[in-house]
Coordinates of C-alpha atoms and ligand atoms in Angstrom, one line a residue:
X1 CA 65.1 -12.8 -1.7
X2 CA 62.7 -16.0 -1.7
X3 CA 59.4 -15.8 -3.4
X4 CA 57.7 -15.7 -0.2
X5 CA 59.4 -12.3 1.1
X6 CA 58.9 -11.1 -2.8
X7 CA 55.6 -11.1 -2.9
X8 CA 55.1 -9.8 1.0
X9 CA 57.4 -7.0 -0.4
X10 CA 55.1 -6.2 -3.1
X11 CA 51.6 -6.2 -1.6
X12 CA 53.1 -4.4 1.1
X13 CA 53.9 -1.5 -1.8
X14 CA 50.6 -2.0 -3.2
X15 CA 49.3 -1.0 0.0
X16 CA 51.5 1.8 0.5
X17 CA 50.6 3.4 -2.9
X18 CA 46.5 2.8 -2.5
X19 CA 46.5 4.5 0.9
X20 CA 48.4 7.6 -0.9
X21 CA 45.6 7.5 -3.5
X22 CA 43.4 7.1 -0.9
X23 CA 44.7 10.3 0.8
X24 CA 45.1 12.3 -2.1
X25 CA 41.6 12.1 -3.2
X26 CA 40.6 13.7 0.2
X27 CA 43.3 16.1 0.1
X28 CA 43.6 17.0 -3.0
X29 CA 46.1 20.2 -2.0
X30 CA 48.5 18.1 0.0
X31 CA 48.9 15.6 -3.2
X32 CA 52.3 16.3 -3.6
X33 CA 53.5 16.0 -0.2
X34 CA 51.6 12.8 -0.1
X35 CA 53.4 11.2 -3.1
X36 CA 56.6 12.5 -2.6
X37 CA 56.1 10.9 0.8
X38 CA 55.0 7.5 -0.9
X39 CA 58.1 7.3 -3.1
X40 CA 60.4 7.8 0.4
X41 CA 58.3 5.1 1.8
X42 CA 58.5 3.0 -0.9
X43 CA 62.5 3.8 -1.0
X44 CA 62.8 3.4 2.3
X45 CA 61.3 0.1 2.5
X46 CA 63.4 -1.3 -0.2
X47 CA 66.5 -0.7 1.6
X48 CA 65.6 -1.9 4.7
X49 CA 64.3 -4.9 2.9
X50 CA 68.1 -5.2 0.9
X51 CA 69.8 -4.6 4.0
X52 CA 67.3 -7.5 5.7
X53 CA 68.1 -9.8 2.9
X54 CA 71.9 -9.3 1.3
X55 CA 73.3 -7.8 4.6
X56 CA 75.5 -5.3 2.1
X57 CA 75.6 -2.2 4.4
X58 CA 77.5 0.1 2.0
X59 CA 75.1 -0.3 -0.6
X60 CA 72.0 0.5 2.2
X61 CA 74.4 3.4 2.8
X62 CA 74.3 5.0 -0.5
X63 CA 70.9 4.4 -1.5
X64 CA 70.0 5.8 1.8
X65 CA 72.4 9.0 0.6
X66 CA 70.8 9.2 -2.8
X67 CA 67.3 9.4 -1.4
X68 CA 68.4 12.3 1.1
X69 CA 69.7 14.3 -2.4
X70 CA 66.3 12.9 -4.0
X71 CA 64.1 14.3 -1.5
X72 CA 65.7 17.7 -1.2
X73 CA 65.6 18.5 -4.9
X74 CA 62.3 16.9 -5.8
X75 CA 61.6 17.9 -9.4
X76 CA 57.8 18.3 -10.6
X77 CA 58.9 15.8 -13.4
X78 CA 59.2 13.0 -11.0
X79 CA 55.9 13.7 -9.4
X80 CA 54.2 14.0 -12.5
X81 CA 55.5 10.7 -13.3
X82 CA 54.8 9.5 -9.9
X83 CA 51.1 10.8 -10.2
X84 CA 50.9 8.5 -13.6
X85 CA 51.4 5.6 -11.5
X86 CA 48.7 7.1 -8.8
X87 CA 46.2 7.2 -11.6
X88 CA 47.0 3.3 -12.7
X89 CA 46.8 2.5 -9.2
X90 CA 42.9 4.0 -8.9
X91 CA 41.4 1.6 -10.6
X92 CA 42.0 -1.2 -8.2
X93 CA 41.0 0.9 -4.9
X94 CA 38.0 -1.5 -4.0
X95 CA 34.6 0.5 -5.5
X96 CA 32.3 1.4 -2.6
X97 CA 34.9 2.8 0.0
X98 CA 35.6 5.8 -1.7
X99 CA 32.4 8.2 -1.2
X100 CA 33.5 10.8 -2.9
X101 CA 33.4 9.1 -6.0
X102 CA 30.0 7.6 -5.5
X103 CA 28.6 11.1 -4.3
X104 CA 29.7 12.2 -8.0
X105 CA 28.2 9.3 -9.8
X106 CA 25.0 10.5 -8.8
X107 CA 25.5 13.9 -9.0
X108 CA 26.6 13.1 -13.2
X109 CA 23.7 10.8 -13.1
X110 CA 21.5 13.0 -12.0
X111 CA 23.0 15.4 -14.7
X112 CA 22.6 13.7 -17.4
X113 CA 18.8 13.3 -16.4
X114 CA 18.6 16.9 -16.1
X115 CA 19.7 17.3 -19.5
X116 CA 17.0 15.2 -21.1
X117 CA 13.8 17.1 -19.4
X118 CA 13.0 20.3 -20.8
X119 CA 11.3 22.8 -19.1
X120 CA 9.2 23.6 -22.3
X121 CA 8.0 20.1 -22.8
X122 CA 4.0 20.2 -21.9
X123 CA 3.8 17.1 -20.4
X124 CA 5.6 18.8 -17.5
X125 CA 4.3 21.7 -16.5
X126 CA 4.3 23.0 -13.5
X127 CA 1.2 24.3 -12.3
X128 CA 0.4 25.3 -8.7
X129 CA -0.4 27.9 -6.3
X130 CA 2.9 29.2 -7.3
X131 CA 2.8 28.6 -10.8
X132 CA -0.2 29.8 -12.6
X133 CA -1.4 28.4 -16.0
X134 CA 0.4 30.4 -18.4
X135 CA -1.3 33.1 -20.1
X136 CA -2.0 32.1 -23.6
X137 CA -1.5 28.4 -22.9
X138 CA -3.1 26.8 -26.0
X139 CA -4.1 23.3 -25.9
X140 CA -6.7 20.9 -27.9
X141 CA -9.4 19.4 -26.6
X142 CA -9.8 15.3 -27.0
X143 CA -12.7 13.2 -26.2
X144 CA -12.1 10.4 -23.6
X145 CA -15.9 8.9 -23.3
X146 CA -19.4 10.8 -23.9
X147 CA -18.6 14.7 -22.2
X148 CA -15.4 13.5 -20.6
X149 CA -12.6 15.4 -22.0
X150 CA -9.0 16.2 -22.0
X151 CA -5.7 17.4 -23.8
X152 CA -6.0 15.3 -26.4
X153 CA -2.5 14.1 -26.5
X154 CA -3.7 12.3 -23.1
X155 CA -6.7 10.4 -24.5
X156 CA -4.6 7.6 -26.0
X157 CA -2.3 6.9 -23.0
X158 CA -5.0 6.9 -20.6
X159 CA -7.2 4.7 -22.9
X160 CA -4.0 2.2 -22.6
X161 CA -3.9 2.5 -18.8
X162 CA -8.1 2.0 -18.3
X163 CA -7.8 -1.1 -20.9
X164 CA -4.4 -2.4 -19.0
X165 CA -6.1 -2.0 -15.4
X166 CA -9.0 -4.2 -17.0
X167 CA -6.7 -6.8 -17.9
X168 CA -6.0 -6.8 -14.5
X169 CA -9.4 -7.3 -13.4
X170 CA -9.8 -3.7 -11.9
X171 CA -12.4 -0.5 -13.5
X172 CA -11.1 2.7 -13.4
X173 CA -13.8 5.5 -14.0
X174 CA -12.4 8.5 -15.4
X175 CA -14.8 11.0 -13.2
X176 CA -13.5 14.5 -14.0
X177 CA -11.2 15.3 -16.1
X178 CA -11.1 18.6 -18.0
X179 CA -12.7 21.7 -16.5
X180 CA -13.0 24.9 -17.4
X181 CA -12.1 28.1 -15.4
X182 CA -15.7 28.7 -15.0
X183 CA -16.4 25.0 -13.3
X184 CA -12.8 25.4 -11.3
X185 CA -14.0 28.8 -10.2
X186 CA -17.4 27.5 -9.1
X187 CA -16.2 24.5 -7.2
X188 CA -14.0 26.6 -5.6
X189 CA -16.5 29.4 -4.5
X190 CA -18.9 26.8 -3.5
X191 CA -16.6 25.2 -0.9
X192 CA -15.8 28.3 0.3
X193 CA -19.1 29.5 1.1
X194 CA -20.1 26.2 2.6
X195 CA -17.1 26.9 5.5
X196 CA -18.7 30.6 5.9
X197 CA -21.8 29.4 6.5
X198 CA -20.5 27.6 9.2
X199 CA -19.2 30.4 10.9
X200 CA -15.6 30.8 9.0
X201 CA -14.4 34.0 8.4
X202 CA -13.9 34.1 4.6
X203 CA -10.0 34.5 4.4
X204 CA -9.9 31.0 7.0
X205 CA -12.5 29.6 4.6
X206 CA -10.3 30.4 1.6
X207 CA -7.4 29.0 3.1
X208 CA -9.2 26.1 4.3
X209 CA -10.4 25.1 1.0
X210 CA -7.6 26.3 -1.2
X211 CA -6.3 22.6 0.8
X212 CA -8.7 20.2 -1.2
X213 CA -9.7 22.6 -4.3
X214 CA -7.6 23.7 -6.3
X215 CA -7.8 27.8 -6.7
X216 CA -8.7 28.7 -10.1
X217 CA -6.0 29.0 -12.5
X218 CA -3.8 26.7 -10.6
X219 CA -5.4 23.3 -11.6
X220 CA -4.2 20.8 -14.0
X221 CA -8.2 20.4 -14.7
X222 CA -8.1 23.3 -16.2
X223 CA -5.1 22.3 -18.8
X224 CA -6.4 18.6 -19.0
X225 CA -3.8 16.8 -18.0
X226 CA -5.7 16.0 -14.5
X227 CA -7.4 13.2 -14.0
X228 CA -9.7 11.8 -11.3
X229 CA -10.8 8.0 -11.3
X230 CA -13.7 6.4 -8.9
X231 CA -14.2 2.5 -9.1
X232 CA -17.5 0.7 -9.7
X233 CA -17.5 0.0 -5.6
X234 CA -16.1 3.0 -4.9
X235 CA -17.0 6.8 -6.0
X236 CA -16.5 9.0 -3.7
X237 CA -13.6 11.3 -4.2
X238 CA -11.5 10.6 -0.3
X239 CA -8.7 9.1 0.9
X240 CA -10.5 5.7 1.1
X241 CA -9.5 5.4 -2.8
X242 CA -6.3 5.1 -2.1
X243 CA -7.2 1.3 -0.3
X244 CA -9.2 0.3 -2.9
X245 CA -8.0 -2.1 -5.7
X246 CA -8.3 0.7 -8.6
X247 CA -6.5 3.2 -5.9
X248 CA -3.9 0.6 -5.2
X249 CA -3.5 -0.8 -8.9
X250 CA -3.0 2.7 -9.9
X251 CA -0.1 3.8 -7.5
X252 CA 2.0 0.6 -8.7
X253 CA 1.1 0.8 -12.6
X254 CA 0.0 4.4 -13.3
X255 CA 3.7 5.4 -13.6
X256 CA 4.1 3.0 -16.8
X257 CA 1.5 4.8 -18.5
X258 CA 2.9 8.1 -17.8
X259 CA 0.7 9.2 -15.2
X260 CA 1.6 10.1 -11.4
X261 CA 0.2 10.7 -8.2
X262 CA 0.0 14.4 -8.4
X263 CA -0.5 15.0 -4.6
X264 CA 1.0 11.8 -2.7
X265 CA 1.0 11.7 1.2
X266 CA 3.6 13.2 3.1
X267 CA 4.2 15.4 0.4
X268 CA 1.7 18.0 1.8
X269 CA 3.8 20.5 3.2
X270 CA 6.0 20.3 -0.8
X271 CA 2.2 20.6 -3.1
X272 CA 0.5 22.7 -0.3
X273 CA -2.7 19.8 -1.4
X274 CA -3.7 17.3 1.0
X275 CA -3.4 13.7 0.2
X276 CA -5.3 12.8 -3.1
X277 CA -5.2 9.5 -4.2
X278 CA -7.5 9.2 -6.7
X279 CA -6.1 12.3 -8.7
X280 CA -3.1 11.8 -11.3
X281 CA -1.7 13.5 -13.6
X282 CA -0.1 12.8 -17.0
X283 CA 3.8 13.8 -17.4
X284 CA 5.1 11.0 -20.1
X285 CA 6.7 7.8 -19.5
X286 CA 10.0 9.1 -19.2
X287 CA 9.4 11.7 -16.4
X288 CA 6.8 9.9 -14.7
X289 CA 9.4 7.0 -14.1
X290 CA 11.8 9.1 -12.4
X291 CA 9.1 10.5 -10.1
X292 CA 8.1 6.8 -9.6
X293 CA 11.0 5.5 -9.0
X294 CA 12.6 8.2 -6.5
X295 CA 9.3 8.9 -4.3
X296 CA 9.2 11.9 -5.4
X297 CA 5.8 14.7 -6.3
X298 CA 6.0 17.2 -9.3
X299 CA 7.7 20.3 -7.5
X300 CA 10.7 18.2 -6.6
X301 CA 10.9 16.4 -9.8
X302 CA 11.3 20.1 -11.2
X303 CA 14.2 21.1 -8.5
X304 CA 15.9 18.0 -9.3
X305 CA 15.9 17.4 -13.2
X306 CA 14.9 19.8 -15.0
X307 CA 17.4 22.1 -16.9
X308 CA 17.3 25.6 -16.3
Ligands
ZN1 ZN1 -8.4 16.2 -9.4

């Protein structure tokens, strides 16, 4: 046999034995059918290729005989060792075609992820209308500026973010950080009675404003974690932050500091809070990257990657 009709004879083997593979992976139950079915065709091909070549039709003849008595007494042995040469052979099916695989990359990926947030860690809490501040959750008060407060295992991180956001030639004003329940409960009220004033009945009023404030003893406020910023040109609390250069500086950098969007657009019908782009809240570097980095707001982030 020339070189030429060698190596034809070879990549047309290689080919054989990847689609096998190939085959196997989506049917995993029909795996030995589809290798003993590889080895006949690789078999097969040899003789026809001998019987191409030498022209020796007693030996086609016999090997043709021996693979009959082969194929009706296939041991588990030769499969095994059959399945050896599948495994070799894996490695060189081209990465990308096989979805399967890449489907369980991320799902380990996204594993291992889940391992390394625990649900106990403070910087993650979940707090919402679902998820009430825990009774008895203890916390110490820092000092950010003046009366401005929050936990104070914030204070430094968001004093690195301000002082970054300077370097960039943009002011952040922290404007409300930590409340208490009293201030969250009065904010609340006082929305509430502004829409049944205007002719709302209470329970639409409540609803209504349960939307933009958040109902006492669900807000980050209250924990201080939660942090609202204004601008020097800009200080009213709307989604018209979210153009301005502090709004816009902060959705690209906040993240690196630790902090995220808390309630981003589109995310509505997920946080039950309309769009608010000028509040963020602090989670750590590490989740607050993963949020970043997969779109994604805080109840998602908990669905996702966090370990039961
Ligand atoms: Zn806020």
């Amino acid at each position: 046999m020339d070189e030429y009709n060698r190596e034809r004879k070879l990549d047309f083997e290689n080919k054989i034995i990847s689609k096998v593979v190939q085959f196997n992976k989506e049917h995993r139950f029909l795996g030995f059918l589809g290798v003993a079915y590889a080895v006949l065709a690789v078999i097969g091909y040899n003789i026809c290729s001998l019987f191409y070549n030498n022209g020796k039709k007693l030996t086609c003849l016999a090997s043709v005989l021996m693979l009959f008595a082969l194929s009706s007494s296939f041991s588990y042995s030769s499969v095994a060792a059959v399945d050896e040469v599948r495994i070799s052979h894996e490695d060189t099916i081209v990465a990308g075609k096989n979805t399967g695989t890449q489907v369980k990359e991320e799902k380990e990926e996204q594993q291992a992820v889940r391992a390394s947030f625990n649900r106990d860690d403070w910087k993650i809490i979940l707090v919402n209308k679902q998820h009430p501040i825990p009774e008895g959750y203890d916390f110490k008060l820092g000092t950010i500026t003046g009366g401005l407060k929050c936990d104070e295992r914030v204070v430094s991180p968001l004093k690195k973010m301000i002082s970054a956001a300077k370097d960039d030639g943009v002011e952040l004003y922290v404007c409300s950080p930590y409340r208490n329940s009293e201030r969250q409960t009065m904010l609340f009220d006082k929305k509430v009675n502004r829409y049944v004033k205007n002719g709302m009945s209470y329970m639409d009023a409540y609803r209504e404003t349960s939307q933009a404030v958040t109902i006492p003893g669900s807000s980050e406020h209250q924990i201080g974690l939660a942090i609202d910023f204004i601008t020097d040109n800009y200080t009213a609390l709307d989604e018209g932050f979210a153009k301005t250069d502090a709004g816009r500086w902060l959705s690209e950098n906040a993240w690196k500091y630790g902090f995220i969007l808390r309630y981003p657009k589109a995310k509505e019908s997920i946080t039950s809070i309309e769009f608010e782009p000028w509040h963020y809240r602090y989670v750590g570097e590490e989740a607050a990257e993963v949020i970043a980095k997969n779109n994604i707001c805080l109840e998602e982030f908990w669905n996702r990657y966090v370990g039961e």
